[in-house]
Coordinates of C-alpha atoms and ligand atoms in Angstrom, one line a residue:
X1 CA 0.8 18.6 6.7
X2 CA 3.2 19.0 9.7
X3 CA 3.3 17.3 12.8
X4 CA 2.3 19.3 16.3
X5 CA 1.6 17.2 18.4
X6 CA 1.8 13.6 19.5
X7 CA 0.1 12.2 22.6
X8 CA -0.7 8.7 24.1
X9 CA -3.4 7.4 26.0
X10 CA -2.3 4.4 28.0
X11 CA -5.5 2.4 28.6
X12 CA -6.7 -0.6 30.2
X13 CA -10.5 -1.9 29.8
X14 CA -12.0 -4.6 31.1
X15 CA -13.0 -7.7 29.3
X16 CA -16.5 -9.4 29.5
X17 CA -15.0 -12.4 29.6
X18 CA -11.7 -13.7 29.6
X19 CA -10.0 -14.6 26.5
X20 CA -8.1 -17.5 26.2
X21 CA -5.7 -18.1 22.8
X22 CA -2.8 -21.2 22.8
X23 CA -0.5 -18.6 24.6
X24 CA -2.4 -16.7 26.8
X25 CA -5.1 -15.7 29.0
X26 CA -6.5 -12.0 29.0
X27 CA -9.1 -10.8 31.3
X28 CA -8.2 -6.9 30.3
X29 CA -7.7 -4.9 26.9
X30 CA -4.3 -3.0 27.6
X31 CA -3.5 -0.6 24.7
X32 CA -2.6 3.2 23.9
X33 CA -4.4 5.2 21.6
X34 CA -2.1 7.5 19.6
X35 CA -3.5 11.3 19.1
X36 CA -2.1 13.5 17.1
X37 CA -2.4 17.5 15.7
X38 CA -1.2 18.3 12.8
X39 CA -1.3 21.6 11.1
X40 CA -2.6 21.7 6.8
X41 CA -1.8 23.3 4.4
X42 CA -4.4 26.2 4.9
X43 CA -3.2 26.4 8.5
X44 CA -5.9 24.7 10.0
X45 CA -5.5 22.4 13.0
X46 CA -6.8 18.8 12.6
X47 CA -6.7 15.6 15.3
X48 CA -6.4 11.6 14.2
X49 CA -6.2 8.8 15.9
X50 CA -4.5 5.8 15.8
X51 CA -4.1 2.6 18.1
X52 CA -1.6 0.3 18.6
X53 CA -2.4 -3.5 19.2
X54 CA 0.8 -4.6 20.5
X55 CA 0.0 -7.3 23.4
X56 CA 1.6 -6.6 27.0
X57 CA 4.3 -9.2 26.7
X58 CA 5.8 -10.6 23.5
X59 CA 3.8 -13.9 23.0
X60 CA 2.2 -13.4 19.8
X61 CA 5.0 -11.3 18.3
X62 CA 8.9 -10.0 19.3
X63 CA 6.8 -6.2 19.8
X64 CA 5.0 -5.8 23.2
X65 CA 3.2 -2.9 24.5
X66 CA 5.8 -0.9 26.7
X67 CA 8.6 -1.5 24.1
X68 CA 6.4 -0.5 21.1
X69 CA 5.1 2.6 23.1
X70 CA 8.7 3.3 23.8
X71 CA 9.6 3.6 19.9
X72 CA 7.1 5.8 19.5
X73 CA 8.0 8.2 21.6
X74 CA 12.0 8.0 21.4
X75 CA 12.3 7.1 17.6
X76 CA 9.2 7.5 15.5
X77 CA 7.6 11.0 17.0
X78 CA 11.1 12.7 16.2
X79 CA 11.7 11.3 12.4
X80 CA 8.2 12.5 12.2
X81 CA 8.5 15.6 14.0
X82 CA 11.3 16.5 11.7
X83 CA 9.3 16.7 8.3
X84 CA 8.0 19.8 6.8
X85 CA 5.6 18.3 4.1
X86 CA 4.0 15.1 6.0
X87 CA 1.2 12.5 4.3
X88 CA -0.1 9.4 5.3
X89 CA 1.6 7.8 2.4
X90 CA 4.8 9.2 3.2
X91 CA 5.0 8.2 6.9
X92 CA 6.0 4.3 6.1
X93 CA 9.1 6.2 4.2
X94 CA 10.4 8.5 7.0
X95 CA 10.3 5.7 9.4
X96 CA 12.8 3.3 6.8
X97 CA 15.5 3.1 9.4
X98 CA 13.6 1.7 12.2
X99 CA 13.7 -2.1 11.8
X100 CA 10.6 -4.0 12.9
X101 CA 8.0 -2.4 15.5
X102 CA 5.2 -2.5 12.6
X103 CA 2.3 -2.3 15.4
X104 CA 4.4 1.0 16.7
X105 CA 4.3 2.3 13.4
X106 CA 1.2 1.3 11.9
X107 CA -0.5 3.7 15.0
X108 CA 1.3 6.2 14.1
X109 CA 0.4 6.0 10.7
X110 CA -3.0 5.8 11.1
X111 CA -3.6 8.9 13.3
X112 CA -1.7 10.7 11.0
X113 CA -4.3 9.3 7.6
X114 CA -7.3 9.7 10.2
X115 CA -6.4 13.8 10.3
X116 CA -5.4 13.9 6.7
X117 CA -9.1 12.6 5.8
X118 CA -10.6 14.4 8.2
X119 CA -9.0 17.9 7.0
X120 CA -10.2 16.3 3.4
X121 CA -13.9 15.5 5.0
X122 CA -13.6 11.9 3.4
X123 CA -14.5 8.5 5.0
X124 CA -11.1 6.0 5.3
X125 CA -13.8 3.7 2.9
X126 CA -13.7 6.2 0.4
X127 CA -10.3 6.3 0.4
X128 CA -9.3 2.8 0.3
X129 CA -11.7 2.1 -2.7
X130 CA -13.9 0.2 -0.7
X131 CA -17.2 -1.6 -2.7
X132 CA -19.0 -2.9 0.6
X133 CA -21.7 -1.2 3.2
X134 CA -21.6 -3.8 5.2
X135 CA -19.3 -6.6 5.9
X136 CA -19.9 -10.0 7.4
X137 CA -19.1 -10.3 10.9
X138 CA -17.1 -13.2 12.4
X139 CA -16.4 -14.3 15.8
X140 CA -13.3 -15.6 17.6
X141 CA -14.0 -17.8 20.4
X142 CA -11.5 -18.3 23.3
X143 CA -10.3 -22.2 24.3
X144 CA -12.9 -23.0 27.2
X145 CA -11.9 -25.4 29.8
X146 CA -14.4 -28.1 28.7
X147 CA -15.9 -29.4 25.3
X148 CA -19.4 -28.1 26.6
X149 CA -18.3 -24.7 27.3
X150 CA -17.0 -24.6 23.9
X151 CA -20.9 -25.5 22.7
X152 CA -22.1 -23.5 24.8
X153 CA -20.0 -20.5 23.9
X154 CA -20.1 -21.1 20.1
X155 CA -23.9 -21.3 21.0
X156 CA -24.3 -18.4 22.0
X157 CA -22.5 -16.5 19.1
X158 CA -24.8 -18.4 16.8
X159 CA -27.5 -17.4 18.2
X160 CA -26.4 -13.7 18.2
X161 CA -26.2 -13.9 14.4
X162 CA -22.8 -13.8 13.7
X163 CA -21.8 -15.2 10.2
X164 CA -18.7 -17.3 11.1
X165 CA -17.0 -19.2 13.9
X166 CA -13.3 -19.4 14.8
X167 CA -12.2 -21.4 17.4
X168 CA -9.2 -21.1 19.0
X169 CA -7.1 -24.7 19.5
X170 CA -3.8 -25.7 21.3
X171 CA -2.7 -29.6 21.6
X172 CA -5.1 -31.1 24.4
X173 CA -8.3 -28.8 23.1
X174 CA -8.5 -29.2 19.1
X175 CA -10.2 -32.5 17.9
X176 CA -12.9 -33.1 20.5
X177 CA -13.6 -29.6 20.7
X178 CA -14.0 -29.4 17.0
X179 CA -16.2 -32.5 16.4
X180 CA -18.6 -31.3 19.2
X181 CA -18.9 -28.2 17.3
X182 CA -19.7 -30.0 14.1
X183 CA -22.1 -32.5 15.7
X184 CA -24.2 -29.4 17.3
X185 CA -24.6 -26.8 14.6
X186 CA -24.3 -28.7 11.8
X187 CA -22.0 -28.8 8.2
X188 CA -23.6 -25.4 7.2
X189 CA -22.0 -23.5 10.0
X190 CA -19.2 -21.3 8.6
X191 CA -16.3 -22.8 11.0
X192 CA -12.7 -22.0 11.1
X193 CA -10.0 -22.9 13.6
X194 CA -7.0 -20.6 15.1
X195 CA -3.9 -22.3 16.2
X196 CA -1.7 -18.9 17.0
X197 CA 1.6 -21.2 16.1
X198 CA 0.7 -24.0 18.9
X199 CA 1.5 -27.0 16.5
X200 CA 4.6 -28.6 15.1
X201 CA 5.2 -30.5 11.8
X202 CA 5.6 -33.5 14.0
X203 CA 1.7 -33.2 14.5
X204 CA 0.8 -33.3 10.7
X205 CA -1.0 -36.4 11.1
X206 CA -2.9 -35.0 13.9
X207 CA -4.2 -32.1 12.2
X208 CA -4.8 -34.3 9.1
X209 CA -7.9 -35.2 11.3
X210 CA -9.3 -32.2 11.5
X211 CA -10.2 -32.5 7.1
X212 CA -13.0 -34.6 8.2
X213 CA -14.5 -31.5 10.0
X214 CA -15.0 -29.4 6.7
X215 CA -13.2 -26.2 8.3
X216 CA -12.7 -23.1 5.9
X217 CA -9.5 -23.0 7.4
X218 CA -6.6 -23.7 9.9
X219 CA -4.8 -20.4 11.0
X220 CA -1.1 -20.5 11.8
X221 CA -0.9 -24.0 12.6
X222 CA 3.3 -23.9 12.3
X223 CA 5.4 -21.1 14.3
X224 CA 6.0 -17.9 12.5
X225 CA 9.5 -18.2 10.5
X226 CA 8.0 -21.4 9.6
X227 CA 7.0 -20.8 5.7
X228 CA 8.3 -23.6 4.1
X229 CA 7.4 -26.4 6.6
X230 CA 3.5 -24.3 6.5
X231 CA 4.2 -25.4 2.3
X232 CA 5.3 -28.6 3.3
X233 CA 2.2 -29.1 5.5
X234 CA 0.0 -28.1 2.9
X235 CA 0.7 -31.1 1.4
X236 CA -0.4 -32.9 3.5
X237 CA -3.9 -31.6 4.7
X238 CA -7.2 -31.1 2.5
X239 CA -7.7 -27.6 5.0
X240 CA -6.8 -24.6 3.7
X241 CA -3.9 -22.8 5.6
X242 CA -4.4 -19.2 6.5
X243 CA -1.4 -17.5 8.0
X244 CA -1.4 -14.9 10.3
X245 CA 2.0 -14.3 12.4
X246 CA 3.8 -15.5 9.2
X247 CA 2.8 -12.4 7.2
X248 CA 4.4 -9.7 8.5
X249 CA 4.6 -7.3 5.4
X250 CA 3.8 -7.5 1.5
X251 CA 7.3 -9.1 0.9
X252 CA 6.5 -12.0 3.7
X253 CA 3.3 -12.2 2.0
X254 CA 4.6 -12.9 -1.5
X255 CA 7.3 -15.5 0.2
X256 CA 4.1 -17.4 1.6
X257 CA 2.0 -17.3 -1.5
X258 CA 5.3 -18.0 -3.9
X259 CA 6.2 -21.5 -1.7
X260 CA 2.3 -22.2 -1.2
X261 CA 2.4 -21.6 2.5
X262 CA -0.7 -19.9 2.3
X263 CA -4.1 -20.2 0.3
X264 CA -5.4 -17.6 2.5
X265 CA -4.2 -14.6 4.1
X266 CA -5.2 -12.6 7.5
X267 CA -4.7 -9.5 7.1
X268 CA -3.4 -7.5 10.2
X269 CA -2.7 -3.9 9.6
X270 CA -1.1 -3.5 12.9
X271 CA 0.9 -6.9 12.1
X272 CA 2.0 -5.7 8.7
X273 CA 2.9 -1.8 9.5
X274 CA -0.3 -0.4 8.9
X275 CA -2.8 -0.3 7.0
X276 CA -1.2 1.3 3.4
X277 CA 1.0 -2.0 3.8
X278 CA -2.1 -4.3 4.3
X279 CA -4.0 -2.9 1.5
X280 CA -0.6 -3.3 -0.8
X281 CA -1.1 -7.5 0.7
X282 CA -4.6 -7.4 -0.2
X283 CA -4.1 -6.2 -3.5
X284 CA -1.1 -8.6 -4.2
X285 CA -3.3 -11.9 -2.8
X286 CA -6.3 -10.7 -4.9
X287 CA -4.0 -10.6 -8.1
X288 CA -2.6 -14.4 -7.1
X289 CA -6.1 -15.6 -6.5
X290 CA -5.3 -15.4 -2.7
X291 CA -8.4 -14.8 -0.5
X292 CA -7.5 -12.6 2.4
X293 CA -9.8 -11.6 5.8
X294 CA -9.2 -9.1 8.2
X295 CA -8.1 -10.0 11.2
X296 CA -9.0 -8.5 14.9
X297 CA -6.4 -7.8 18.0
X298 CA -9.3 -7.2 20.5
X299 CA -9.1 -3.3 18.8
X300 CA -11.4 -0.8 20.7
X301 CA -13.9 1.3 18.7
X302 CA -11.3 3.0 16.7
X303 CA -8.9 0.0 15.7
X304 CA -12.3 -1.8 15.1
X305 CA -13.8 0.8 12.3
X306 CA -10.6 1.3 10.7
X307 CA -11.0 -2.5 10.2
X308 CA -14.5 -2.4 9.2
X309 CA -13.6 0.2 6.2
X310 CA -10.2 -2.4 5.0
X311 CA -12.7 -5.5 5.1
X312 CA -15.3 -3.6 2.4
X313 CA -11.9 -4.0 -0.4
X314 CA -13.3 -6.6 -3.0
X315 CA -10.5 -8.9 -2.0
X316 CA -11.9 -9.7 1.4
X317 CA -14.0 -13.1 0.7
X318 CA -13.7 -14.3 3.8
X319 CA -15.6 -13.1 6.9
X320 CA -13.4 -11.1 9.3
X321 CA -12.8 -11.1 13.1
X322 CA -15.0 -8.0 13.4
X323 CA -17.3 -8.8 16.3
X324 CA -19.6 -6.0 17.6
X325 CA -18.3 -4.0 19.9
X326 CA -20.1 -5.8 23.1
X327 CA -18.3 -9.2 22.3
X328 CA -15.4 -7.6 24.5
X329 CA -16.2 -4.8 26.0
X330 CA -19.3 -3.6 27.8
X331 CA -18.4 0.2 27.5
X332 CA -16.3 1.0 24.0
X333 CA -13.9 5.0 24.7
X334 CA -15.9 5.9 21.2
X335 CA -19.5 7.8 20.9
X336 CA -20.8 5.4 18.3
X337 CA -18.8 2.0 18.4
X338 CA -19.4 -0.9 16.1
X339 CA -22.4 -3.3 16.2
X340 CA -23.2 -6.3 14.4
X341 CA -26.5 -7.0 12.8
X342 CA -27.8 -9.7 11.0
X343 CA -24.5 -11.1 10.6
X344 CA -22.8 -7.8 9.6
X345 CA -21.3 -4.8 10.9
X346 CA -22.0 -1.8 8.8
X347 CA -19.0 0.1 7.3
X348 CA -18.3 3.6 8.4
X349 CA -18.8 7.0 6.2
X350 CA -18.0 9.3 8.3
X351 CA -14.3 11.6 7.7
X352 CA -11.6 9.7 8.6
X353 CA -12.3 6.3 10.4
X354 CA -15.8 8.0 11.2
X355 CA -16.0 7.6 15.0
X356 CA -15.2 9.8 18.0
X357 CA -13.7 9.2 20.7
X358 CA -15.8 9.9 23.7
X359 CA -13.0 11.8 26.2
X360 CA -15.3 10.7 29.4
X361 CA -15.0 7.1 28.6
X362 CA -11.2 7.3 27.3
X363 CA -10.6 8.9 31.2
X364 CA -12.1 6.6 32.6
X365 CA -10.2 3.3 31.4
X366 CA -6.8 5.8 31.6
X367 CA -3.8 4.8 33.0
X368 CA -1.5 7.3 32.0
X369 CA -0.7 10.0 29.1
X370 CA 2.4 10.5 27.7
X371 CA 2.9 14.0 25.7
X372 CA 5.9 13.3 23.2
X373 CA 7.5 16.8 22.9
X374 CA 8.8 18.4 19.4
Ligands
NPG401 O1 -12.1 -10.2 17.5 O2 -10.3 -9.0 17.8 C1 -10.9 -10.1 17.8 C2 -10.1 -11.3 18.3 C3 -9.6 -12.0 17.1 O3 -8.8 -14.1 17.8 C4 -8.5 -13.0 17.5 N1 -7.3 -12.5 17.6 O4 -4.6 -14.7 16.9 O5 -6.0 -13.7 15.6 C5 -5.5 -13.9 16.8 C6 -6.2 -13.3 18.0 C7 -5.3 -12.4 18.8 C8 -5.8 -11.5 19.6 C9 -3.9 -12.4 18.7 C10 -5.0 -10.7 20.4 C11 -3.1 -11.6 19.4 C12 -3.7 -10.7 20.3

């Protein structure tokens, strides 16, 4: 294939609810979709899509938003530009020299597999080698000012259907938070807890308190560089670590499973580069007995089936962040957007990531388009 054209949509949605994590509060979804022509073999024209999840301000990783947009347009879009012969498979290549940025290149890399599957007429599912219809559906839930907000929020989600809880934790809303959960829903309720690197190895007794709990996990307790103080923590908690900020490609992930820093992985493709890169981590944790689960970035309807299709590889165990639509937005930019039913959301067939992307809806929660010339 070759490259024609590259455009992003800048975007900005409102939440339904503001979403609070140890480092931040958001109230609105800011992103840019990537779209992009490129011209096969036969001389036909095809469009993908990709998104980028980088956050407006670098809290959960060095990329942020405006910088990651920037590579895009001033480093990536004219390696790219500059092939005759491109794949999806070769696009991690071509883009060697940039260091870091994976959530800049992983967009990229994804609009560019979304039009080579779409010029094939085959669903990103089918491609991947993926053995599920339907995935279980978790859901992340935001630190709430109160213990009984936190019921009341986790509540609600249980009564929605979803298959598993995460709750998010800082220091000053973890233990009491936890235990009210517990005491509410009972031992049966698949329960996990997300720390996005609020905890230091100073608290290990702490979170030792949070075995009693019996939580499938604790994500990212320890910052990110911290692998071998996550292994040295390990030791000291019956929980399972999961790390997410840690793993940052399939090297990092073999690092973390090599000093038993990890039991279990989240797999990010935007995190990791893309999603070639988080299928290579999936396939390395499967072979070391890992279990990975697909992580969410508050993705729109396009990020969010892309997901879908990675979380139906055999390797996923674990129930992913892949709320319906309608846990944060009340009006998705794609024709069809996820749903979750009966505790699942149902995996996509459709060519490429299988959804559209409704142009009325994408103008409307526009804030600017950016055409990166040839
Ligand atoms: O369903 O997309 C979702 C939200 C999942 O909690 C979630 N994501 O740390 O895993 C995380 C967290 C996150 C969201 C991190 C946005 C960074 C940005």
């Amino acid at each position: 294939m070759k490259l024609l054209s590259l455009r992003m949509h800048h975007l900005r949605m409102p939440l339904v609810s503001p979403f609070t994590t140890s480092f931040m509060t958001q109230t609105h979804k800011r992103c840019f979709l990537v779209e992009a022509e490129l011209e096969i073999a036969d001389g036909r024209v095809v469009t993908g899509w990709g998104e980028n999840v980088a956050l407006d301000r670098p809290y959960y990783s060095a990329e942020y938003l405006d910088g990651s947009a920037d590579v895009v347009a001033r480093w990536i879009a004219p390696l790219l530009f500059a092939v005759d012969v491109l794949t999806a498979e070769t696009v991690g290549h071509h883009l060697r020299a940039i260091v870091g940025n994976p959530m800049a290149k992983a967009a990229v890399e994804m609009a560019v597999l979304d039009a080579q599957l779409r010029a094939e007429g085959r669903s990103f599912a089918s491609y991947l080698g993926a053995v599920a219809r339907a995935v279980p559906s978790g859901v992340s839930v935001g630190i709430q000012d109160s213990v009984e907000a936190t019921v009341r929020a986790v509540g609600g989600y249980v009564d929605e259907g979803y298959a598993r809880i995460k709750l998010k934790i800082r220091p000053g809303a973890d233990l009491a938070h936890v235990a009210a959960v517990r005491r509410e829903f009972g031992d049966d309720l698949p329960f996990q807890v997300d720390a996005n690197a609020a905890y230091t190895l100073v608290d290990a007794a702490h979170l030792q308190r949070l075995d009693d709990f019996g939580l499938l996990l604790i994500e990212q307790p320890l910052g990110e560089a911290d692998l071998r103080q996550h292994a040295q923590l390990a030791g000291q908690l019956r929980t399972p670590i999961c790390l997410d900020e840690s793993v940052v490609s399939a090297e990092s992930a073999v690092d973390a499973i090599a000093l038993g820093a990890a039991a279990i992985i989240n797999v990010k493709p935007g995190r990791v580069g893309g999603y070639l890169e988080a299928r290579r981590i999936h396939d390395i944790a499967r072979a070391h007995g890992i279990a990975v689960w697909c992580g969410g970035m508050l993705e729109t309807g396009v990020g969010r089936a892309a997901n879908t299709a990675l979380a139906a590889l055999p390797g996923f165990t674990l129930p992913g962040d892949i709320s319906g639509s309608d846990r944060f937005f009340a009006d998705d930019i794609v024709t069809a957007p996820i749903r979750m039913h009966d505790g699942v959301v149902d995996v996509p067939t459709g060519p490429g990531f299988g959804v559209e992307v409704d142009r009325e809806r994408l103008e409307r929660y526009r804030t600017a388009v950016v055409d990166v010339g040839v």
